[in-house]
Coordinates of C-alpha atoms in Angstrom, one line a residue:
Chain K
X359 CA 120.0 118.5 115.7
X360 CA 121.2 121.7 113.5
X361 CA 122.8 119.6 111.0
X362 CA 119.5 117.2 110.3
X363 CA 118.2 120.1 108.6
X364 CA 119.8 119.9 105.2
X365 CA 118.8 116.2 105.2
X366 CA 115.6 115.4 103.2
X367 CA 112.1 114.6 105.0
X368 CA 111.2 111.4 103.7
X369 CA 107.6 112.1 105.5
X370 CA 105.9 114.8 106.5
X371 CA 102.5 114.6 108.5
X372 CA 100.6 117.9 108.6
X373 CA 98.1 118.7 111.1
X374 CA 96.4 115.5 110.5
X375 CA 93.4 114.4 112.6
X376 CA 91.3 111.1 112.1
X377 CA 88.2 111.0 113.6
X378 CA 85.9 107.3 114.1
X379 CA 82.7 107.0 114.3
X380 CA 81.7 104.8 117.1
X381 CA 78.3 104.4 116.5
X382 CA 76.5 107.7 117.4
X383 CA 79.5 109.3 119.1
X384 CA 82.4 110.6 117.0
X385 CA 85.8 110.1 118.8
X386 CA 89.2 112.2 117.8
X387 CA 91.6 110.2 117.8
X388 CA 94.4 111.5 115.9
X389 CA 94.1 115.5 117.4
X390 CA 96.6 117.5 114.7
X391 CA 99.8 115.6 114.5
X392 CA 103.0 117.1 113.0
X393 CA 105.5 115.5 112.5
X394 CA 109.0 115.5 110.3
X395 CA 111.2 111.8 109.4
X396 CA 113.9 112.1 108.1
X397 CA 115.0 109.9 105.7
X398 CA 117.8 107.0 106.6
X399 CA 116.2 106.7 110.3
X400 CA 115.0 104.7 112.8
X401 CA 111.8 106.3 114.3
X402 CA 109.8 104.6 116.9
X403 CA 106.1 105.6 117.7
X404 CA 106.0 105.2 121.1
X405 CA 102.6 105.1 123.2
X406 CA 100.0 103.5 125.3
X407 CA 97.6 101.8 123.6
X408 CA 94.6 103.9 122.8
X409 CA 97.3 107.0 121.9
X410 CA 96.5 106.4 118.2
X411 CA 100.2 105.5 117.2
X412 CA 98.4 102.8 115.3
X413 CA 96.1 105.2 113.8
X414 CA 99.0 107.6 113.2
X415 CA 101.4 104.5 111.3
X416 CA 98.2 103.3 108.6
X417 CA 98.4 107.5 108.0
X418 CA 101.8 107.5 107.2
X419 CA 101.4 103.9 105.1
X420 CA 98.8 106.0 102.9
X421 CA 96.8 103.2 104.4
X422 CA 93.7 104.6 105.9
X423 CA 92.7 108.5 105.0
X424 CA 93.1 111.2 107.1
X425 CA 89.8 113.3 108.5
X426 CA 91.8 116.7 107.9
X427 CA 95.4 117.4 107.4
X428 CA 98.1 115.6 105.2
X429 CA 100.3 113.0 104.8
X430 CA 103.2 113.8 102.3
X431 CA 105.5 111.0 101.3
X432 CA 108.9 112.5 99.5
X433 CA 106.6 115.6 98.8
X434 CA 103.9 113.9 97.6
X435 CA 100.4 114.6 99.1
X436 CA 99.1 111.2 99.7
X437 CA 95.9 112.0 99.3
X438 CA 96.1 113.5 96.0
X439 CA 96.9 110.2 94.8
X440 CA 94.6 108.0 92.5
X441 CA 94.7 104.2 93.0
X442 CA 97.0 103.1 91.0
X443 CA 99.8 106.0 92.3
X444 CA 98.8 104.7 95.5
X445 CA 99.5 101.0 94.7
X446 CA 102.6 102.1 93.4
X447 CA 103.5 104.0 96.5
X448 CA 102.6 100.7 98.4
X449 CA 104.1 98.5 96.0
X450 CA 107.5 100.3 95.4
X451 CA 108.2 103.1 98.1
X452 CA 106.9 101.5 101.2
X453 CA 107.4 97.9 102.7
X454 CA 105.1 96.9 105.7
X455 CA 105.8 94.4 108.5
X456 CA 103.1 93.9 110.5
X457 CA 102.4 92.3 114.3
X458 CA 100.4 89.5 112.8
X459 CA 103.0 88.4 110.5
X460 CA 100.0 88.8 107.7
X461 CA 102.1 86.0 105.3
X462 CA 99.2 84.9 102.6
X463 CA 98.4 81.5 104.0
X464 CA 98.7 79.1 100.7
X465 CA 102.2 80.5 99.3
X466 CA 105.4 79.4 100.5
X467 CA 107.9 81.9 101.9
X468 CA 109.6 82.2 98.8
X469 CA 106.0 83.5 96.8
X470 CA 105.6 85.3 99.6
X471 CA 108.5 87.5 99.1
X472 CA 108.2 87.6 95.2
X473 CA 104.4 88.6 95.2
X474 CA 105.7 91.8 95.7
X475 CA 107.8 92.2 92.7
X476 CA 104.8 90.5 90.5
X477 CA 103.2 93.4 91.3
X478 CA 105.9 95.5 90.2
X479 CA 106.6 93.5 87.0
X480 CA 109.7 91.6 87.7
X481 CA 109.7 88.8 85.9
X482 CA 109.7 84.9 87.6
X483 CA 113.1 84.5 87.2
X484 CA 114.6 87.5 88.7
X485 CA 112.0 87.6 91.4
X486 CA 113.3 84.0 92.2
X487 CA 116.3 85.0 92.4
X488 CA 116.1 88.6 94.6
X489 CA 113.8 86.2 96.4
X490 CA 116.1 84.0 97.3
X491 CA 118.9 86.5 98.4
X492 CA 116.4 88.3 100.6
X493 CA 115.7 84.6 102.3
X494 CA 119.5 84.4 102.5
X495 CA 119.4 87.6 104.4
X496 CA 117.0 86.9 106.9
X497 CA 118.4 83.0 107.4
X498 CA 115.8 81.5 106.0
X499 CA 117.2 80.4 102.6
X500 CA 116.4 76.6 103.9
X501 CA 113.3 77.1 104.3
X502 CA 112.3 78.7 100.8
X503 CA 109.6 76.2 99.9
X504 CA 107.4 76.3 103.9
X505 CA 104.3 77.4 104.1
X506 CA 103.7 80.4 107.1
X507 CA 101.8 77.7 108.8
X508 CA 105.1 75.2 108.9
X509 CA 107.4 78.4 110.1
X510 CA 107.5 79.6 113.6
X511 CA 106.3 83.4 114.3
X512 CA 110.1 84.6 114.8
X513 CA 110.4 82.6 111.1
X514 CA 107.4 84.2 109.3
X515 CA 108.5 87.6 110.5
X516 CA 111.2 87.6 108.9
X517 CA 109.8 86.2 105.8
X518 CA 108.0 89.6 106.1
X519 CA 110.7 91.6 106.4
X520 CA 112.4 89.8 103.1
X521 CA 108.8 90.6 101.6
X522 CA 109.0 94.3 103.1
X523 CA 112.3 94.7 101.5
X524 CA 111.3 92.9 97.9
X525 CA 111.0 96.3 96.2
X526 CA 113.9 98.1 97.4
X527 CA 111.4 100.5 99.4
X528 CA 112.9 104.0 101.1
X529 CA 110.6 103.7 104.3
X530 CA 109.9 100.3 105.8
X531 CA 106.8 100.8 108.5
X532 CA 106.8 97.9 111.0
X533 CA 103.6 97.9 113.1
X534 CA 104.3 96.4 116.6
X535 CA 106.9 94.0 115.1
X536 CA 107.6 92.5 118.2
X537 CA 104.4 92.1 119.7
X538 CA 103.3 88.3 118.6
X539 CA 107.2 87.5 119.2
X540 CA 108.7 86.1 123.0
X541 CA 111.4 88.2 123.7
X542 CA 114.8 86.4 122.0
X543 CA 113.4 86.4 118.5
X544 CA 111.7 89.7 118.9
X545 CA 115.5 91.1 119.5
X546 CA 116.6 89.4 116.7
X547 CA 113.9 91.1 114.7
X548 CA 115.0 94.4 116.2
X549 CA 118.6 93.8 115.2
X550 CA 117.0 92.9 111.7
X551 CA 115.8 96.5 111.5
X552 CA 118.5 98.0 112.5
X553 CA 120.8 96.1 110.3
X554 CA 118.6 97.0 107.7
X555 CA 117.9 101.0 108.8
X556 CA 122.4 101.3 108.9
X557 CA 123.0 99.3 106.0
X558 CA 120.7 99.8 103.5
X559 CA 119.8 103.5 104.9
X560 CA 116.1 102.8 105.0
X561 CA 114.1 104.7 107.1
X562 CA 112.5 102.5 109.4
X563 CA 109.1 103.7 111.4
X564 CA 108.0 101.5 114.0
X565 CA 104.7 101.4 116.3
X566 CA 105.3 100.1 119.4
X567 CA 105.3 99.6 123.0
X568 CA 108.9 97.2 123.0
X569 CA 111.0 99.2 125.2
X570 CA 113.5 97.1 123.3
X571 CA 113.1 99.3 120.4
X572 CA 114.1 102.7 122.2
X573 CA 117.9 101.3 122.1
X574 CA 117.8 101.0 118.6
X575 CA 116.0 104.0 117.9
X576 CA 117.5 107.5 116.2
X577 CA 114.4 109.3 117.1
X578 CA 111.4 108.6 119.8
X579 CA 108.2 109.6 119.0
X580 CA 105.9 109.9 121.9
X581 CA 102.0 109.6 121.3
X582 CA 99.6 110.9 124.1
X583 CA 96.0 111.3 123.5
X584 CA 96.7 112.1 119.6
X585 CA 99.1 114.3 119.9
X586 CA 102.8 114.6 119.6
X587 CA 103.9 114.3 123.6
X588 CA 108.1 114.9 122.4
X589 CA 110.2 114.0 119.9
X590 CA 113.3 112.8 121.9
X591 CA 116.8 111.3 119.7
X592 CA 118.7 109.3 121.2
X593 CA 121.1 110.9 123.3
X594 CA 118.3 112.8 125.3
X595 CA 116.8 109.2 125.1
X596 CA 119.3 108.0 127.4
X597 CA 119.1 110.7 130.0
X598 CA 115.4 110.1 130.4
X599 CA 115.5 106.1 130.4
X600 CA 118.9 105.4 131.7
X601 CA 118.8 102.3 133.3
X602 CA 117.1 100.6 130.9
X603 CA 119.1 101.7 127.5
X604 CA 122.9 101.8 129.2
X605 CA 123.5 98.3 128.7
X606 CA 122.6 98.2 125.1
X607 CA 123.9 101.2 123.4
X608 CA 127.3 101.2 121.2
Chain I
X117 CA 100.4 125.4 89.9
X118 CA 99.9 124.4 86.4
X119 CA 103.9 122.8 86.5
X120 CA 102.5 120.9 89.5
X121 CA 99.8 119.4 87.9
X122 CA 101.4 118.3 84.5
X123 CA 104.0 116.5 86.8
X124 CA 101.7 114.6 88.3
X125 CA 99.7 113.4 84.9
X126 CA 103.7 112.6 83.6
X127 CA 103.6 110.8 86.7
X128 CA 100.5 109.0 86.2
X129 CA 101.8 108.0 83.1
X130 CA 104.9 106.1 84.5
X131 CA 103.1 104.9 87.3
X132 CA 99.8 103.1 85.4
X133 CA 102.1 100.6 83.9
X134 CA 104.2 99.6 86.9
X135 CA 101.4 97.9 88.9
X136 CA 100.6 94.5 87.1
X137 CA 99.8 91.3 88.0
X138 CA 100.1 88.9 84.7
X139 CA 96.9 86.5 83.9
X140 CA 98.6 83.5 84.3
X141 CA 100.0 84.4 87.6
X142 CA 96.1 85.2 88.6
X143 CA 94.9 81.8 87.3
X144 CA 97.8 80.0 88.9
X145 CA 97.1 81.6 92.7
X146 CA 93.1 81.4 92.2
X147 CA 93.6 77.8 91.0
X148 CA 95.9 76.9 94.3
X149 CA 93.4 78.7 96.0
X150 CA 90.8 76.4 94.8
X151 CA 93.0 73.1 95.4
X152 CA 93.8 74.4 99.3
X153 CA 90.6 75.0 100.3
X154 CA 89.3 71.9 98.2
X155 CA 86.3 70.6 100.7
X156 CA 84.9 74.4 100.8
X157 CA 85.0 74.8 97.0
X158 CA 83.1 71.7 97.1
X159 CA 80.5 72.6 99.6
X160 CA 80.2 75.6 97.4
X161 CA 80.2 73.9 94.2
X162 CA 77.8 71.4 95.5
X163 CA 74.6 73.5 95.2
X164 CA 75.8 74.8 92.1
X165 CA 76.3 70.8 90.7
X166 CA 72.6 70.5 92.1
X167 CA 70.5 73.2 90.3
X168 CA 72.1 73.1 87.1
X169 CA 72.0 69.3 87.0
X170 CA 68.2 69.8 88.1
X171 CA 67.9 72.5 85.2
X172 CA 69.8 69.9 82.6
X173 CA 67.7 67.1 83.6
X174 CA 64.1 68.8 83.3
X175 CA 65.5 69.8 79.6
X176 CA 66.7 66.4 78.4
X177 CA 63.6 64.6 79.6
X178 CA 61.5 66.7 77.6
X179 CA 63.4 66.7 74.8
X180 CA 63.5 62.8 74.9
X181 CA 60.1 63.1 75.6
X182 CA 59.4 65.4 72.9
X183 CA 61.3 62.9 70.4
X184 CA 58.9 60.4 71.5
X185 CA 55.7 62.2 70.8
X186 CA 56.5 62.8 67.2
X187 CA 57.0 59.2 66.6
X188 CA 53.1 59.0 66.8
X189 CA 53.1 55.5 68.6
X190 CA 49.6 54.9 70.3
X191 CA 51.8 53.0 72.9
X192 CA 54.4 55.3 73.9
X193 CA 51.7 58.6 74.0
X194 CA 50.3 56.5 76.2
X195 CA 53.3 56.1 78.4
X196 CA 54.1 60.1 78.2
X197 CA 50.6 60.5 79.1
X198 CA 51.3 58.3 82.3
X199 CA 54.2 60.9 82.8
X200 CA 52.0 63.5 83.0
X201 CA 53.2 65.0 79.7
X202 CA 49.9 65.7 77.0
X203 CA 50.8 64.5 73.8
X204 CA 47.7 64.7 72.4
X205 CA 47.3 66.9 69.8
X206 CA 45.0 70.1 70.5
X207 CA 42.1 71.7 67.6
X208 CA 44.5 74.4 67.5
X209 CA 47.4 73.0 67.1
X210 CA 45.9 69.9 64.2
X211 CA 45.3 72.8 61.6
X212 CA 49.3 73.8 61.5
X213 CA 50.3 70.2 61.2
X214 CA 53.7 71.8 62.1
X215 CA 55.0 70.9 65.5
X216 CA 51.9 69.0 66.0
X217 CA 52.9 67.0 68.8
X218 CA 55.5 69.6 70.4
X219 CA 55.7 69.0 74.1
X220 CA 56.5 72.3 76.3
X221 CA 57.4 72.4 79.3
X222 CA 54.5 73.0 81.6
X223 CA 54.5 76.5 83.5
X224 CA 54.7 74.2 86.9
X225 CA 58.1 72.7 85.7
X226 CA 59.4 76.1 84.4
X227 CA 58.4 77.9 87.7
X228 CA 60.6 74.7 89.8
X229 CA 63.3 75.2 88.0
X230 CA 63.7 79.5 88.4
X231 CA 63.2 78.6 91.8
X232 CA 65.6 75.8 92.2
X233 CA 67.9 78.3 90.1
X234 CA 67.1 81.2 92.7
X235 CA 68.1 79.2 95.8
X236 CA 71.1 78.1 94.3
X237 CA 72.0 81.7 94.0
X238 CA 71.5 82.6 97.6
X239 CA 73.2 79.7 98.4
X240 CA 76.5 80.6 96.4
X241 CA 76.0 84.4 97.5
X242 CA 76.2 83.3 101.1
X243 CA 79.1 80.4 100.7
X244 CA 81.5 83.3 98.3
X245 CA 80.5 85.9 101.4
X246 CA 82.0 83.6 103.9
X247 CA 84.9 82.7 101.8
X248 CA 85.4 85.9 100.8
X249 CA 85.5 87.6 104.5
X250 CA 87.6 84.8 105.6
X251 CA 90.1 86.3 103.3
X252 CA 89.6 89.8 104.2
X253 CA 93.1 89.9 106.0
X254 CA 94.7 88.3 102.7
X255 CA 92.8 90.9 100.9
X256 CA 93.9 94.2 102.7
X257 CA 97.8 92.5 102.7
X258 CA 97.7 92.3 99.1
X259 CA 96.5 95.6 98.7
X260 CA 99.0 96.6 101.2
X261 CA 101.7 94.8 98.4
X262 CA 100.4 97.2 96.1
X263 CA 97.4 95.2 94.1
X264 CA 94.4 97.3 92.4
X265 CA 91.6 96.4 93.3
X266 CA 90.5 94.8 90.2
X267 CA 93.7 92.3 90.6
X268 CA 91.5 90.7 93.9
X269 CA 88.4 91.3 91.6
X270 CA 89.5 88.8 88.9
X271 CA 91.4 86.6 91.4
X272 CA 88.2 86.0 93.0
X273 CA 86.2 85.6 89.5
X274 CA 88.7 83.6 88.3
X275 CA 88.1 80.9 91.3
X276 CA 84.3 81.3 90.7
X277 CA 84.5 80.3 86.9
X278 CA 86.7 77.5 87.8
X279 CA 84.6 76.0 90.6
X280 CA 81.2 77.2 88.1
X281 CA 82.7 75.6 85.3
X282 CA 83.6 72.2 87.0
X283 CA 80.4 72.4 89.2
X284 CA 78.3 73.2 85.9
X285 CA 79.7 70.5 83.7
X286 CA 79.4 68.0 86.5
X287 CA 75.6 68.9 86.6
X288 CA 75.1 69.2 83.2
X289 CA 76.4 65.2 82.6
X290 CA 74.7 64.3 85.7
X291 CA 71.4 66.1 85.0
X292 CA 71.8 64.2 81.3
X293 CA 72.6 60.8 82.5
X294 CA 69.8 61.3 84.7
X295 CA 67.3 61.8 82.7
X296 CA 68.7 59.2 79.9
X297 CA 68.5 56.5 82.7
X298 CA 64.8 57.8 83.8
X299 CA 63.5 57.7 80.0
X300 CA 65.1 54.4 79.2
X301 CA 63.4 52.9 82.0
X302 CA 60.3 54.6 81.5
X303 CA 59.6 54.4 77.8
X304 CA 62.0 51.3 77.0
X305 CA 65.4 50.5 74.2
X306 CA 62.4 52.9 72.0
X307 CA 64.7 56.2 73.4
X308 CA 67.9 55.1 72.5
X309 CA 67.1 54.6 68.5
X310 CA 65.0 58.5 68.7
X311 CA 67.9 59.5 70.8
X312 CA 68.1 63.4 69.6
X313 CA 71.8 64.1 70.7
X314 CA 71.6 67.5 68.7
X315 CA 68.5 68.7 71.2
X316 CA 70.2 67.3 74.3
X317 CA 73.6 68.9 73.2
X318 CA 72.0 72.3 73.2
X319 CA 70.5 71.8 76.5
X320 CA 73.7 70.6 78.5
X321 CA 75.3 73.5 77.0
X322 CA 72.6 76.0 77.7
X323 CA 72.4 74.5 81.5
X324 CA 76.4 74.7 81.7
X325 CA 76.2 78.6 80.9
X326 CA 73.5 79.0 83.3
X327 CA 75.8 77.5 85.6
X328 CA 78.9 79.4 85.6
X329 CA 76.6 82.8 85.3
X330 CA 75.1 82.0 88.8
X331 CA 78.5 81.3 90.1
X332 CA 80.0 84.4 88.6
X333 CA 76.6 86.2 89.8
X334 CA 77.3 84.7 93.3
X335 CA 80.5 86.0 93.7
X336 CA 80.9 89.6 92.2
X337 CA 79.1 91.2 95.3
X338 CA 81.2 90.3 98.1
X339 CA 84.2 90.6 96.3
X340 CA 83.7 94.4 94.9
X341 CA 82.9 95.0 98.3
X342 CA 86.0 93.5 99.5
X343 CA 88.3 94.9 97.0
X344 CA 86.8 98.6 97.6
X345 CA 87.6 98.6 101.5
X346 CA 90.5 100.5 102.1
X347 CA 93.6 98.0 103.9
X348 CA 93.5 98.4 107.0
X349 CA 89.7 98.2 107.2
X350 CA 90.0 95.1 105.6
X351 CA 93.0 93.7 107.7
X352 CA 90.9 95.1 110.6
X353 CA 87.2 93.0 110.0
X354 CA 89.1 89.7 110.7
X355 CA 90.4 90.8 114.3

């Protein structure tokens, strides 16, 4: 991939390790990870559970601190970061969709995409109204005034990826997407993403074990043990998983 | 270096005022907050409506009480003696003529009520810890959303004044009533002509504060300890 090289890295993950503590024992389970995204792609972390891919994403969400080694977002060393650069980054730079959906409970879907741009200072009107266009996007525009607990999981996750988007974020980091989702709405959530990653050119960054995913994919990331196991894009991809990616790609 | 590190302070400077969350947006979540999870904030506020009613009510009957005494009637001291107050005037106390027949609160009653006031405490301390890790996941998403940690501090104080401040003022008129009804029919129509509103006034108002300190005291622990845990701790303590 010569010509990716003049493109910018939107992150960069340097030698990072994260280490638990598991009551007495200390366990490694991020093990020096290095790593380049580039911006405008769709990366999958791919990896057994137990690799540390999750690990690996709340790293690159400047959501959980690295033992050693660093996360730079657009250049920025995450960890030099005080709180409220760090809310920012969260609030304005980075949109999260998570497996559990993680909608707050009491506010309908249409809150629930504007909380966001509260935080940002948007005032109510505007928010309402970006609100309302993301809810358009997803298909949900009908539904504005639901609670989660009225919406179906394929419905909430998309109300999370109209809250992901509420900012206009450059990297979008969607934890296991699929992985409360049976497998129809979980495409359409896949096809959401990549919608998004082509039109919008946001850099999508995915955790997950959806082989579904790799179709859609620019870039594979392979975890194994904490550590990088290859970086394949997606014509290599192909080679490698054959079978299973011929039918979908365009 | 010293380029790098004035970029970031410029930066700091743009970035401080981009995070917000305005007050009336905080007081209308904590309040729907409240209204959703209505029969929890009433368990919670129920302990709360207790001791300070408890509190109000020890206060108001002595002041009635106190009223009473200084009417000098050989009848009624006899009826506050009956109540186990002492109205009768000590040697010391005969030579100041001021205050004369003054009736404190006896060390017993004062040492009830801290206590009442002390397990009301624990009580709310353990009701805000449960509703507050119930919300953990909530928590570490709205951090995630990019909220400071003093935006889930006040959102959470916020619903503790609200619930204190009904729960208080409900004990406070209870605890008042109560003891209005208790005098009346201990001491006869007598109270309602030495009534001393001023005296009783003070003491609903002083129990009311006491009120929504506990409840505010009840719930800055758990919370500071919520809103300090990094997101995906917090998102993680549910699972």
């Amino acid at each position: 991939m010569p010509e990716n090289h003049e493109e910018s890295k939107i992150v960069r993950v340097s030698n990072v390790t994260k280490n638990f503590h598991m009551g007495k024992m200390e366990v490694q389970v991020l093990k020096g990870i290095n790593l380049d995204i580039t911006a405008g792609r769709y990366i999958s972390i791919m990896g057994p559970s137990g690799s540390g891919k999750s690990t690996l994403f709340n790293m690159i969400g400047g959501l959980d601190k690295p033992t050693s080694g660093q996360v730079f977002i657009d250049e920025v060393d995450i960890a030099q970061l005080d709180a409220y650069e760090l809310a920012w980054l969260r609030c304005r730079k980075i949109g999260y969709i998570f497996q559990t959906f993680n909608l707050i409970p009491l506010m309908t879907a249409l809150e629930n995409v504007t909380l966001p741009m509260t935080f940002a200072g948007v005032n109510s009107d505007d928010a309402n109204d970006r609100g309302m266009t993301l809810l358009k996007m997803v298909g949900l525009e009908s539904r504005y005034n639901h609670k989660p607990s009225e919406l179906s999981g394929g419905q909430q996750q998309r109300v999370a990826a109209a809250r992901a988007l509420a900012n206009d974020p450059g990297i979008i980091l969607a934890d296991e997407p699929t992985g409360n989702l049976d497998l129809r709405t979980g495409e359409e959530i896949i096809s959401l993403l990549q919608q998004l990653s082509q039109e919008k050119n946001i850099t999508i960054i995915s955790a997950t074990h959806d082989f579904k995913m790799l179709n859609v994919s620019d870039q594979v990331v392979w975890i194994r043990d904490g550590q990088v196991d290859k970086i394949e894009n997606r014509d290599e991809l192909s080679i490698s998983l054959g079978e299973i990616s011929i039918g979908n790609r365009h | 270096m010293e380029n790098n590190t004035s970029f970031l302070r410029q930066k700091k400077q743009l970035t401080r005022h981009h995070v917000v969350m305005p007050f009336t947006k905080s007081v209308g979540i904590a309040f729907r907050s409240i209204k959703a999870r209505f029969l929890r904030s009433i368990i919670t506020t129920i302990s709360l409506v207790l001791a300070v009613s408890f509190l109000c009510f020890t206060q108001v009957t002595s002041d009635i009480a106190n009223s009473l005494a200084s009417l000098e009637n050989a009848d009624l001291q006899r009826k506050l003696t009956a109540a186990g107050y002492d109205p009768a005037p000590d040697t010391k106390e005969e030579t100041t003529q001021t205050n004369k027949w003054a009736i404190k609160n006896s060390p017993k009653q004062k040492w009830i009520v801290s206590l009442s006031l002390l397990v009301c405490v624990v009580g709310i301390v353990n009701a805000q810890l449960m509703a507050v890790t119930e919300r953990f996941r909530e928590i570490g998403t709205m951090k995630c959303l990019g909220a400071l940690n003093h935006f889930i501090v006040r959102l959470f104080m916020l619903e503790a004044l609200m619930e204190g401040g009904a729960g208080a003022s409900a004990g406070a008129v209870f605890g008042a009533l109560f003891a209005l009804l208790t005098s009346f029919f201990q001491y006869g129509s007598t109270v309602i002509y030495t009534l001393p509103l001023q005296d009783i006034l003070l003491s609903m108002g002083k129990a009311f504060i006491t009120g929504c300190i506990l409840s505010l005291a009840g719930v800055i622990y758990p919370v500071i300890v919520a809103a300090r845990m990094e997101p995906v701790e917090a998102m993680r303590m549910e699972n």
